[in-house]
């Protein structure tokens, strides 16, 4: 053994205690994940617990006075405050409008742009560019385009004989406008995910199906769509969570108006917390939003698991 | 530990020490909502002159855009990172004063040498004082004025608002008439609400002047005034202008006055700094009078010191310096003063580099006769409750009276 030589010297260097391979691996693993775990504890679990606690208090951000009020904030939200259900409805309308539109468009674009052809990079860039565009610039341009009479959208509609609405000033149309402009902005991200998934499907599958006489639709329905399922699940979950959390877009496009027609949950939480300084109530609303998103995600994952079996 | 580890640890400790250690020279952090170079240059000059008595003190002005100003300020206060001092808008004053986050400047100002606190007119201080306590010193007591595009008035063959005012014909009816004529003859908008925000963030700035001209008020003594006949009449006229005459830039449309798309707008003289580059002839005139006579509306902003700041005594001294006679006179080119001596001096009317003395005289007049915009401890909640109801008003087929009754129903519990 090499150690026998050093054993004889009186000042022996410090040596790590002998550990089994398993323990050493465990320690190494912990060391590798520790930055993430620390980040998780400090930036996620800590704030989450803090919000849970705040939601049980009446805390004024400005005066810094906090009193423990139990579940009062939840009771207020669910049964006292008339705004809450309206806001929740808006959030669901936004999500139900946005998610299918976004995913259908993303998949369609991905199917068109997953195979190489001349100019494919150009088209992918065009559809992805809005994702990296500043949200502020995006909103300013769209507010300009969506003006009642002078806006380019309505002028275009007028040229084919359609009298367009005053998009951002009528509650229902404002919701449509924020959904569609949000989809156009974010669809590129899902498109890229779908393109990656499509390119990972071996071409042999399609060739085999074609040999069996399958039509294009059958190939998509029987071969490609099932193989895309894991990607679809991921896209669905992140798009849905994103749509419940949408804030910047609403803030910049409509400010929750008109007539609170686009007042969604995340924006309402912001108003309560940072405009009216009711941090306790805002925290309770944030917890409710957290639970809604969690439940929807769990349902989706359970359904998917059953489906795969 | 080997040498590398030791030096790493040492440098980490050292840099942590540098981050948390106190700064050597004293620096006051001052939040403002102006980003204008001319304004900041003037503010920095005032800060520089503070060095005559306090050579080690520097003041850093930090711009936060007006739309988010109050929120961001609140974050900084709540997050344990309070600025030492800052500007504050009139609608935030009652909330912040009631929350106890503003320092009482009374003792410092009354003791400051040559300050002459009594020079501030009492009505101007109304919002910022409670008995002997002084929460802030108004640096801008700026009336809302009509800014007009003379080139467009000439093109339409009309007398401009200043001429109409001189002959005593400048009232809400002629205002409506000229706006319509301009729209019909030039195709440009007759009038745009302040900064084009009259349907959203500046509802009060849009509705307040005509309501006061008709002798009404939006609220007073816990009672809503929107559904009173004076207010209904005033708003009905605006509604007609938007949807019948089509002379006011309607909701959802953009018609920027500063780029020449509207013939008139309402604004404050600090915005005149934008005019020289506008590329058209312009002027400012008083607000049109109404059945209740002249009733100018004033927007106010003050300088406050934050109770949680670490250098509040020093900050208070800077307020005393910044709002002494000399500096108030200096600021008067942008921000109309609340100091009587400056307001009455020629320095105010004739020293403005952009606005002629004749027009500045109307500004002085409006400050003397005007009333500050309404404010309330629950302003943010009131405005939020009001906004969706006001949205129902701005539709072509809206029943104005009914919509305003809805506004009152929404805000009365908060008043």
XYZ file of C-alpha atoms in Angstrom:
724
model
C 0.000 0.000 0.000
C 1.202 3.425 -0.752
C 0.165 4.581 2.701
C 2.681 2.443 4.516
C 5.417 4.953 3.783
C 3.624 7.942 5.230
C 2.418 5.865 8.191
C 5.921 5.983 9.547
C 6.210 9.764 9.654
C 4.976 11.410 12.818
C 3.104 14.366 11.216
C 0.504 12.632 9.163
C -1.490 14.746 6.757
C -5.251 14.971 7.368
C -7.133 12.289 5.536
C -10.750 11.945 4.761
C -12.450 9.170 6.701
C -13.094 6.130 4.630
C -16.641 6.134 3.348
C -18.527 3.542 1.465
C -19.036 4.214 -2.216
C -22.720 4.666 -1.637
C -22.288 7.347 1.000
C -19.674 9.101 -1.062
C -21.984 9.182 -4.021
C -24.816 10.451 -1.873
C -22.665 13.279 -0.551
C -21.531 14.179 -4.030
C -25.073 14.140 -5.280
C -26.139 16.489 -2.506
C -23.255 18.772 -3.258
C -24.264 18.892 -6.897
C -27.894 19.681 -6.197
C -27.271 21.951 -3.237
C -27.221 25.209 -5.217
C -30.636 24.373 -6.624
C -31.934 23.199 -3.265
C -30.679 26.380 -1.621
C -32.315 28.445 -4.351
C -35.523 26.460 -3.943
C -35.575 27.030 -0.197
C -34.668 30.705 -0.312
C -36.550 31.827 -3.380
C -39.496 29.461 -3.526
C -40.357 27.638 -0.327
C -39.533 30.596 1.917
C -41.688 33.085 0.034
C -44.444 30.484 -0.343
C -44.576 29.926 3.405
C -44.384 33.670 3.956
C -47.334 34.261 1.614
C -49.274 31.539 3.445
C -48.638 33.371 6.689
C -49.378 36.830 5.243
C -52.685 35.516 3.910
C -53.794 34.999 7.500
C -53.025 38.564 8.478
C -54.283 42.012 7.745
C -51.088 43.725 6.752
C -50.836 47.256 5.443
C -47.760 47.611 3.304
C -47.461 51.320 3.961
C -47.878 51.372 7.734
C -46.207 47.971 8.182
C -48.914 47.038 10.693
C -49.902 43.388 10.690
C -52.635 41.728 12.721
C -53.505 38.049 12.665
C -57.040 37.570 11.360
C -57.217 33.839 10.636
C -59.113 32.886 7.495
C -60.942 36.213 7.225
C -59.200 37.128 3.966
C -60.309 33.849 2.372
C -63.867 34.301 3.576
C -63.836 37.857 2.215
C -62.604 36.713 -1.168
C -64.952 33.770 -1.543
C -68.147 35.147 -0.091
C -68.001 38.835 0.779
C -66.191 40.599 -2.016
C -68.304 40.717 -5.173
C -65.288 41.324 -7.412
C -63.582 38.017 -6.756
C -65.890 35.721 -8.741
C -65.985 38.168 -11.617
C -62.195 38.255 -11.660
C -61.968 34.473 -11.460
C -64.388 34.143 -14.349
C -62.228 36.515 -16.388
C -59.138 34.436 -15.618
C -60.868 31.262 -16.789
C -62.176 32.961 -19.923
C -58.662 34.162 -20.661
C -57.177 30.695 -20.120
C -59.900 28.875 -22.043
C -59.540 31.315 -24.909
C -55.782 31.368 -24.933
C -54.645 27.789 -24.334
C -56.424 26.000 -27.219
C -55.731 28.837 -29.635
C -52.081 28.992 -28.705
C -51.571 25.211 -28.854
C -53.442 24.689 -32.113
C -51.551 27.490 -33.769
C -48.225 26.316 -32.344
C -48.761 22.767 -33.604
C -49.911 23.921 -37.019
C -46.886 26.158 -37.411
C -44.593 23.416 -36.134
C -45.983 20.880 -38.621
C -45.431 23.369 -41.417
C -41.968 24.385 -40.309
C -40.432 21.192 -38.903
C -39.190 19.899 -42.278
C -36.345 21.727 -43.981
C -37.240 23.791 -47.018
C -35.899 26.959 -48.554
C -36.498 29.859 -46.183
C -37.584 27.731 -43.218
C -35.196 29.522 -40.878
C -36.654 32.847 -41.937
C -40.203 31.746 -41.127
C -39.202 30.211 -37.803
C -37.487 33.481 -36.905
C -40.530 35.502 -37.898
C -42.810 33.500 -35.633
C -40.330 33.356 -32.781
C -39.352 37.037 -32.875
C -42.377 38.277 -30.874
C -41.346 36.025 -27.970
C -38.150 38.010 -27.509
C -39.744 41.375 -28.270
C -40.192 43.689 -25.308
C -43.690 43.374 -23.865
C -43.908 47.157 -23.575
C -43.091 47.765 -27.225
C -45.521 45.012 -28.188
C -48.352 46.590 -26.191
C -47.685 50.103 -27.499
C -47.756 48.930 -31.100
C -50.924 46.894 -30.609
C -52.705 49.693 -28.774
C -51.929 51.821 -31.782
C -53.115 49.204 -34.277
C -56.302 48.494 -32.307
C -57.613 52.076 -32.143
C -61.344 52.463 -32.707
C -61.461 54.189 -36.069
C -57.952 55.161 -37.030
C -56.426 51.807 -36.100
C -54.861 49.710 -38.851
C -56.849 46.611 -37.879
C -60.180 48.356 -38.281
C -59.094 50.102 -41.463
C -58.185 46.711 -42.870
C -61.567 45.336 -41.796
C -63.303 48.369 -43.289
C -61.659 47.702 -46.640
C -63.538 44.388 -46.798
C -66.737 45.987 -45.551
C -66.561 45.011 -41.885
C -67.251 47.665 -39.260
C -64.719 46.692 -36.576
C -65.430 47.265 -32.894
C -63.575 49.703 -30.653
C -61.338 46.835 -29.594
C -59.858 47.986 -26.331
C -62.877 49.952 -25.127
C -65.585 47.274 -25.217
C -65.258 44.678 -22.461
C -65.818 41.517 -24.551
C -63.773 42.648 -27.508
C -61.022 43.829 -25.204
C -60.780 40.287 -23.843
C -60.609 38.911 -27.379
C -57.957 41.472 -28.252
C -55.720 40.699 -25.263
C -56.039 36.948 -25.873
C -55.182 37.147 -29.552
C -52.296 39.581 -29.147
C -50.929 37.436 -26.320
C -51.169 34.311 -28.499
C -49.334 35.998 -31.352
C -46.646 37.099 -28.925
C -46.101 33.763 -27.208
C -46.944 31.130 -29.807
C -43.360 31.008 -31.091
C -42.146 29.425 -27.888
C -44.574 26.496 -28.088
C -43.880 26.212 -31.800
C -40.175 25.661 -31.098
C -40.995 23.007 -28.496
C -43.240 21.211 -30.972
C -40.651 21.464 -33.742
C -38.067 19.872 -31.459
C -40.486 17.073 -30.576
C -41.437 16.491 -34.226
C -37.822 16.317 -35.279
C -37.169 13.684 -32.609
C -39.729 11.329 -34.166
C -37.867 8.846 -36.399
C -38.845 9.237 -40.030
C -39.147 5.420 -40.324
C -42.438 5.475 -38.428
C -44.004 7.704 -40.990
C -42.508 5.719 -43.862
C -43.819 2.476 -42.373
C -47.274 3.912 -41.925
C -47.254 5.163 -45.483
C -46.310 1.696 -46.740
C -49.342 0.408 -44.880
C -51.399 2.863 -46.930
C -52.105 5.458 -44.236
C -53.280 8.881 -45.343
C -51.613 12.087 -44.123
C -54.371 12.605 -41.581
C -54.118 9.021 -40.364
C -50.359 9.347 -39.989
C -50.843 12.474 -37.927
C -53.682 11.050 -35.851
C -52.250 7.540 -35.278
C -48.504 8.088 -35.299
C -47.395 11.646 -34.731
C -50.030 12.917 -32.293
C -49.571 10.030 -29.782
C -45.804 10.448 -29.928
C -46.192 14.149 -29.231
C -48.258 13.466 -26.104
C -45.501 14.132 -23.529
C -44.632 17.406 -25.258
C -48.300 18.340 -25.490
C -48.660 17.775 -21.764
C -45.689 19.992 -20.966
C -46.888 22.686 -23.328
C -50.404 22.519 -21.962
C -49.239 22.845 -18.371
C -46.849 25.736 -18.934
C -49.255 27.604 -21.214
C -52.108 27.214 -18.768
C -50.031 28.289 -15.798
C -48.746 31.202 -17.847
C -52.254 32.257 -18.777
C -53.390 32.268 -15.153
C -50.370 34.299 -14.192
C -50.683 36.816 -17.028
C -50.021 40.279 -15.703
C -47.734 42.460 -17.819
C -49.835 42.071 -20.926
C -53.043 43.144 -19.147
C -51.277 45.936 -17.329
C -49.926 47.356 -20.558
C -52.877 46.760 -22.885
C -55.987 47.561 -20.856
C -55.115 48.074 -17.184
C -57.910 45.604 -16.358
C -60.564 47.703 -18.105
C -62.867 48.557 -19.672
C -65.554 47.967 -17.055
C -63.204 45.446 -15.411
C -63.698 43.265 -18.495
C -60.065 42.142 -18.541
C -59.447 42.254 -14.811
C -57.774 38.880 -14.313
C -56.617 37.292 -11.076
C -52.922 38.182 -11.247
C -53.714 41.799 -12.054
C -56.306 41.932 -9.286
C -53.720 40.600 -6.838
C -51.360 43.341 -7.950
C -54.030 45.992 -7.479
C -54.920 44.779 -4.013
C -51.333 44.411 -2.889
C -49.547 47.253 -4.559
C -52.184 49.872 -5.213
C -54.376 49.482 -2.143
C -51.572 48.046 0.005
C -53.769 45.190 1.339
C -50.962 42.645 1.419
C -52.883 40.137 3.542
C -55.845 40.008 1.190
C -53.583 39.929 -1.854
C -51.661 37.005 -0.336
C -54.890 35.084 0.231
C -55.805 35.653 -3.423
C -52.346 34.471 -4.458
C -52.800 31.275 -2.441
C -56.151 30.680 -4.121
C -54.500 31.136 -7.511
C -51.730 28.743 -6.500
C -54.267 26.083 -5.532
C -56.239 26.510 -8.765
C -53.150 26.098 -10.913
C -51.963 23.149 -8.832
C -55.301 21.364 -9.082
C -55.544 21.908 -12.841
C -52.013 20.599 -13.304
C -52.631 17.503 -11.198
C -55.875 16.731 -13.058
C -54.143 17.048 -16.392
C -51.257 14.813 -15.334
C -53.546 12.144 -13.906
C -55.647 12.073 -17.052
C -52.533 11.792 -19.157
C -51.189 8.925 -17.079
C -54.457 7.013 -17.468
C -54.425 7.749 -21.147
C -50.940 6.344 -21.587
C -51.877 3.129 -19.858
C -7.299 25.728 3.946
C -4.808 26.448 1.260
C -3.686 29.877 0.263
C -6.184 30.224 -2.553
C -9.087 29.387 -0.296
C -7.835 31.804 2.333
C -7.531 34.668 -0.102
C -10.953 33.891 -1.522
C -12.505 33.944 1.925
C -10.700 37.149 2.800
C -11.837 38.913 -0.342
C -15.417 37.722 0.180
C -15.482 39.085 3.713
C -13.918 42.302 2.501
C -16.421 42.826 -0.274
C -19.350 42.022 2.018
C -17.985 44.627 4.402
C -17.849 47.159 1.600
C -21.425 46.491 0.583
C -22.914 46.850 4.025
C -20.568 49.457 5.433
C -21.613 53.099 5.654
C -20.712 55.405 2.800
C -18.089 57.946 3.677
C -19.570 61.047 2.081
C -23.236 61.620 2.838
C -25.628 61.128 -0.008
C -29.313 61.915 0.000
C -31.498 59.921 -2.342
C -34.350 61.963 -3.757
C -37.106 60.369 -5.864
C -38.806 62.451 -8.560
C -41.091 61.639 -11.486
C -39.587 63.971 -14.032
C -37.159 62.687 -16.596
C -36.843 66.039 -18.334
C -33.239 67.094 -18.758
C -34.088 70.727 -18.100
C -35.809 69.856 -14.819
C -32.999 67.594 -13.658
C -30.371 70.172 -14.549
C -32.142 72.718 -12.393
C -32.562 70.254 -9.512
C -28.894 69.349 -9.653
C -27.955 73.014 -9.528
C -30.006 73.408 -6.370
C -28.301 70.355 -4.883
C -24.925 71.810 -5.815
C -25.739 75.074 -4.031
C -26.510 73.097 -0.839
C -22.762 72.402 -0.676
C -22.182 75.998 0.423
C -23.367 75.001 3.879
C -22.880 71.224 3.697
C -19.798 70.562 1.566
C -19.880 66.765 2.039
C -23.489 66.228 1.063
C -24.506 65.170 -2.415
C -28.062 64.638 -3.594
C -28.900 61.946 -6.095
C -32.165 62.456 -7.990
C -33.796 59.210 -9.017
C -36.487 59.280 -11.692
C -39.476 56.980 -11.323
C -42.073 57.384 -14.110
C -45.187 59.216 -12.921
C -47.618 56.396 -13.702
C -45.894 53.990 -11.272
C -44.483 56.563 -8.904
C -46.607 55.979 -5.832
C -46.448 52.184 -6.102
C -42.696 52.049 -6.561
C -42.201 54.448 -3.703
C -44.322 52.200 -1.517
C -42.222 49.164 -2.486
C -39.083 51.009 -1.537
C -40.539 51.992 1.818
C -41.917 48.519 2.519
C -38.753 46.834 1.307
C -36.598 48.660 3.842
C -34.977 50.781 1.163
C -36.617 54.154 1.704
C -35.374 57.170 -0.229
C -34.436 60.042 2.039
C -36.856 62.403 0.401
C -39.035 62.655 -2.637
C -41.794 64.330 -4.555
C -45.350 63.383 -3.722
C -48.539 63.878 -5.716
C -51.610 65.377 -4.168
C -53.697 62.218 -4.464
C -51.160 60.233 -2.439
C -50.740 62.808 0.314
C -53.612 61.833 2.643
C -52.791 58.107 2.436
C -49.114 58.599 3.227
C -49.728 61.169 5.936
C -52.264 58.928 7.661
C -49.876 55.971 7.494
C -47.322 57.940 9.485
C -44.500 57.511 7.004
C -43.894 61.235 6.477
C -41.638 63.250 8.734
C -42.950 66.423 10.373
C -40.969 69.192 8.702
C -42.523 71.955 10.809
C -39.754 72.381 13.386
C -36.937 72.414 10.804
C -38.695 74.883 8.508
C -39.790 77.269 11.247
C -36.262 77.392 12.631
C -34.456 77.679 9.298
C -32.758 81.022 8.932
C -34.475 83.409 6.537
C -37.020 80.784 5.530
C -40.191 82.737 6.357
C -42.645 79.841 6.562
C -45.584 82.250 6.769
C -44.823 83.223 3.166
C -46.587 80.007 2.074
C -50.245 80.698 1.465
C -52.486 78.715 3.764
C -54.810 77.292 1.106
C -51.755 75.984 -0.730
C -50.600 74.146 2.382
C -54.047 72.737 3.188
C -53.340 69.265 1.939
C -49.914 69.071 3.570
C -50.504 70.323 7.084
C -52.544 69.194 10.052
C -52.569 71.682 12.938
C -48.853 72.340 13.519
C -47.607 69.275 11.649
C -46.112 69.853 8.195
C -46.013 66.707 6.060
C -44.628 68.311 2.948
C -43.794 71.560 1.220
C -45.584 72.125 -2.091
C -43.041 72.857 -4.799
C -45.570 72.908 -7.583
C -48.993 74.473 -7.308
C -49.773 74.238 -10.944
C -53.141 75.125 -12.394
C -54.544 73.250 -15.346
C -54.381 75.477 -18.402
C -55.599 75.160 -21.969
C -52.685 74.573 -24.338
C -53.706 75.458 -27.875
C -52.294 75.041 -31.338
C -52.476 78.519 -32.838
C -51.609 77.246 -36.288
C -54.748 75.101 -36.348
C -56.917 77.930 -35.012
C -55.613 80.186 -37.794
C -56.215 77.506 -40.362
C -59.835 77.226 -39.233
C -60.165 81.035 -39.252
C -60.983 81.169 -35.544
C -60.055 83.495 -32.719
C -57.760 81.578 -30.389
C -58.642 80.902 -26.725
C -56.370 83.675 -25.479
C -58.114 86.236 -27.692
C -61.506 84.879 -26.660
C -60.489 85.121 -23.007
C -59.368 88.715 -23.510
C -62.801 89.668 -24.837
C -64.571 87.716 -22.101
C -66.017 85.137 -24.490
C -64.015 82.109 -23.364
C -66.588 79.808 -21.807
C -67.699 76.191 -22.083
C -70.058 76.981 -24.968
C -67.446 78.713 -27.123
C -65.049 75.929 -26.152
C -67.482 73.399 -27.616
C -68.038 75.556 -30.709
C -64.392 76.132 -31.580
C -63.569 72.483 -31.002
C -66.264 71.438 -33.462
C -65.289 74.049 -36.048
C -61.700 72.867 -35.934
C -62.739 69.265 -36.403
C -65.010 70.182 -39.313
C -62.589 72.521 -41.034
C -59.180 70.962 -40.460
C -60.016 67.325 -39.809
C -57.831 67.436 -36.677
C -59.256 66.808 -33.219
C -60.559 69.870 -31.396
C -59.487 68.745 -27.945
C -57.532 65.985 -26.257
C -57.742 65.185 -22.528
C -54.547 65.593 -20.530
C -51.866 63.432 -22.110
C -54.582 61.458 -23.913
C -55.284 59.630 -20.649
C -58.699 61.065 -19.839
C -60.497 57.741 -20.089
C -57.951 55.764 -18.103
C -55.418 57.046 -15.631
C -56.488 60.690 -15.750
C -60.232 60.428 -15.267
C -60.185 63.121 -12.597
C -58.158 65.479 -14.751
C -60.699 65.042 -17.534
C -63.881 65.454 -15.514
C -62.875 67.877 -12.802
C -62.449 71.136 -14.791
C -65.873 71.123 -16.521
C -67.634 69.918 -13.370
C -66.129 72.767 -11.346
C -66.918 75.229 -14.146
C -70.552 74.184 -13.817
C -70.379 74.715 -10.084
C -70.260 71.073 -9.069
C -67.701 68.907 -7.326
C -66.806 65.227 -7.533
C -67.070 64.728 -3.809
C -67.056 66.863 -0.733
C -67.599 66.136 2.956
C -68.184 62.437 2.403
C -70.828 63.004 -0.229
C -70.578 62.094 -3.882
C -71.118 64.950 -6.313
C -71.048 63.115 -9.634
C -74.817 62.648 -9.771
C -75.687 66.264 -8.909
C -77.308 68.264 -11.739
C -74.233 70.513 -12.218
C -71.949 67.538 -12.752
C -74.432 65.746 -14.995
C -74.767 68.861 -17.152
C -70.987 69.252 -17.399
C -70.346 65.639 -18.306
C -73.256 65.579 -20.756
C -71.568 68.403 -22.638
C -68.289 66.481 -22.807
C -70.181 63.389 -23.914
C -71.822 65.352 -26.732
C -68.450 66.682 -27.791
C -66.976 63.184 -27.922
C -69.822 61.343 -29.623
C -72.023 63.929 -31.374
C -69.594 66.668 -32.421
C -66.757 64.137 -32.580
C -64.422 66.969 -31.615
C -62.739 65.378 -28.583
C -60.366 62.454 -29.165
C -62.656 59.525 -28.310
C -61.798 56.517 -26.142
C -59.504 54.033 -27.816
C -58.153 56.645 -30.232
C -54.878 58.546 -30.139
C -54.637 62.231 -31.050
C -51.501 63.637 -29.522
C -51.625 67.410 -29.027
C -47.855 67.699 -28.845
C -47.434 66.277 -32.318
C -50.156 68.518 -33.758
C -53.065 66.073 -33.962
C -55.318 68.028 -31.593
C -55.949 71.762 -31.465
C -56.309 71.982 -27.682
C -55.459 70.036 -24.588
C -55.299 70.567 -20.848
C -51.952 70.518 -19.151
C -49.684 72.205 -16.654
C -46.929 74.670 -17.450
C -44.166 72.222 -16.584
C -45.159 70.560 -19.852
C -44.467 73.732 -21.828
C -40.842 72.581 -21.959
C -42.085 70.171 -24.623
C -43.491 72.936 -26.803
C -40.468 74.556 -28.513
C -39.855 71.354 -30.460
C -43.542 70.935 -31.401
C -43.245 72.655 -34.766
C -46.380 74.791 -34.582
C -47.380 78.107 -33.052
C -48.910 77.659 -29.637
C -50.099 79.431 -26.540
C -51.686 78.827 -23.180
C -54.995 80.201 -21.978
C -57.166 79.839 -18.895
C -59.750 77.067 -18.626
C -63.076 78.096 -20.166
C -65.446 79.497 -17.601
C -68.844 77.945 -17.013
C -72.209 78.782 -15.447
C -70.368 79.045 -12.122
C -67.846 81.534 -13.497
C -64.129 80.956 -13.488
C -63.044 77.979 -11.423
C -59.473 77.007 -12.060
C -58.310 73.562 -10.994
C -54.893 73.125 -9.457
C -52.698 70.070 -9.360
C -50.240 70.040 -6.529
C -47.084 68.213 -5.620
C -44.863 68.549 -2.604
C -41.475 67.544 -1.279
C -41.631 65.135 1.648
C -39.084 63.441 3.912
C -39.561 59.799 4.831
C -39.729 58.929 8.493
C -37.834 55.677 7.937
C -34.894 57.284 6.157
C -31.612 57.175 8.052
C -30.685 60.793 7.437
C -34.013 62.472 7.898
C -32.690 65.495 9.792
C -30.277 66.226 6.976
C -33.024 65.582 4.427
C -35.276 68.076 6.203
C -32.500 70.645 6.028
C -32.280 70.060 2.311
C -36.031 70.650 1.994
C -35.572 73.964 3.798
C -32.811 74.830 1.338
C -34.697 73.718 -1.714
C -37.853 75.611 -0.827
C -36.282 78.861 0.346
C -37.201 82.029 -1.529
C -34.290 81.951 -3.904
C -34.758 78.351 -4.998
C -38.531 78.586 -5.238
C -38.034 81.513 -7.600
C -35.613 79.402 -9.589
C -38.033 76.472 -9.796
C -40.895 78.777 -10.737
C -39.975 78.597 -14.418
C -41.374 75.042 -14.398
C -43.272 74.697 -11.155
C -45.600 77.521 -10.084
C -44.825 78.454 -6.509
C -46.947 78.434 -3.377
C -44.803 81.206 -1.866
C -46.763 84.430 -1.990
C -43.689 86.633 -2.376
C -42.539 84.723 -5.467
C -45.994 84.399 -6.955
C -46.556 88.124 -6.722
C -43.161 89.059 -8.060
C -42.439 89.930 -11.669
C -39.811 87.265 -11.532
C -42.506 84.649 -11.832
C -44.487 86.089 -14.729
C -41.658 87.531 -16.764
C -38.808 85.123 -16.135
C -40.283 82.142 -17.918
C -38.080 81.334 -20.863
C -40.837 79.720 -22.897
C -44.144 81.280 -21.916
C -44.754 85.021 -22.527
C -45.582 87.207 -19.516
C -49.112 87.898 -20.736
C -49.900 84.191 -20.639
C -48.071 83.656 -17.350
C -50.349 86.298 -15.827
C -53.243 83.902 -16.435
C -51.294 81.224 -14.586
C -50.824 83.501 -11.540
C -54.466 84.400 -11.708
C -55.503 80.747 -11.771
C -53.290 79.942 -8.777
C -54.895 82.778 -6.838
C -58.465 81.740 -7.688
C -58.134 77.991 -8.069
C -58.916 74.996 -5.944
C -56.665 71.949 -5.606
C -57.854 68.650 -7.097
C -59.860 66.586 -4.627
C -57.960 64.087 -2.599
C -58.815 61.373 -0.118
C -57.132 58.929 2.214
C -58.621 56.160 0.092
C -57.872 57.789 -3.275
C -56.469 54.607 -4.864
C -59.555 52.587 -3.893
C -61.932 55.343 -4.958
C -60.282 55.701 -8.347
C -60.302 51.939 -8.884
C -63.965 51.659 -7.889
C -64.813 54.561 -10.155
C -62.943 53.429 -13.265
C -65.261 50.615 -14.443
C -68.332 52.813 -13.889
C -66.763 55.679 -15.806
C -66.068 53.217 -18.634
C -69.820 52.720 -19.038
C -70.141 56.477 -19.493
C -67.857 56.663 -22.493
C -70.066 54.861 -24.957
C -72.033 56.520 -27.756
C -75.399 55.404 -26.396
C -74.671 55.893 -22.685
C -77.206 57.572 -20.415
C -74.947 60.111 -18.737
C -77.122 60.609 -15.675
C -77.488 56.900 -15.080
C -73.774 56.244 -15.548
C -72.866 58.979 -13.072
C -75.350 57.594 -10.551
C -73.463 54.316 -10.949
C -70.206 56.099 -10.201
C -71.681 57.457 -6.992
C -73.040 54.065 -5.963
C -69.563 52.612 -6.395
C -67.618 55.229 -4.482
C -70.028 56.283 -1.742
C -69.113 53.415 0.617
C -65.490 54.582 0.412
C -66.109 58.262 1.055
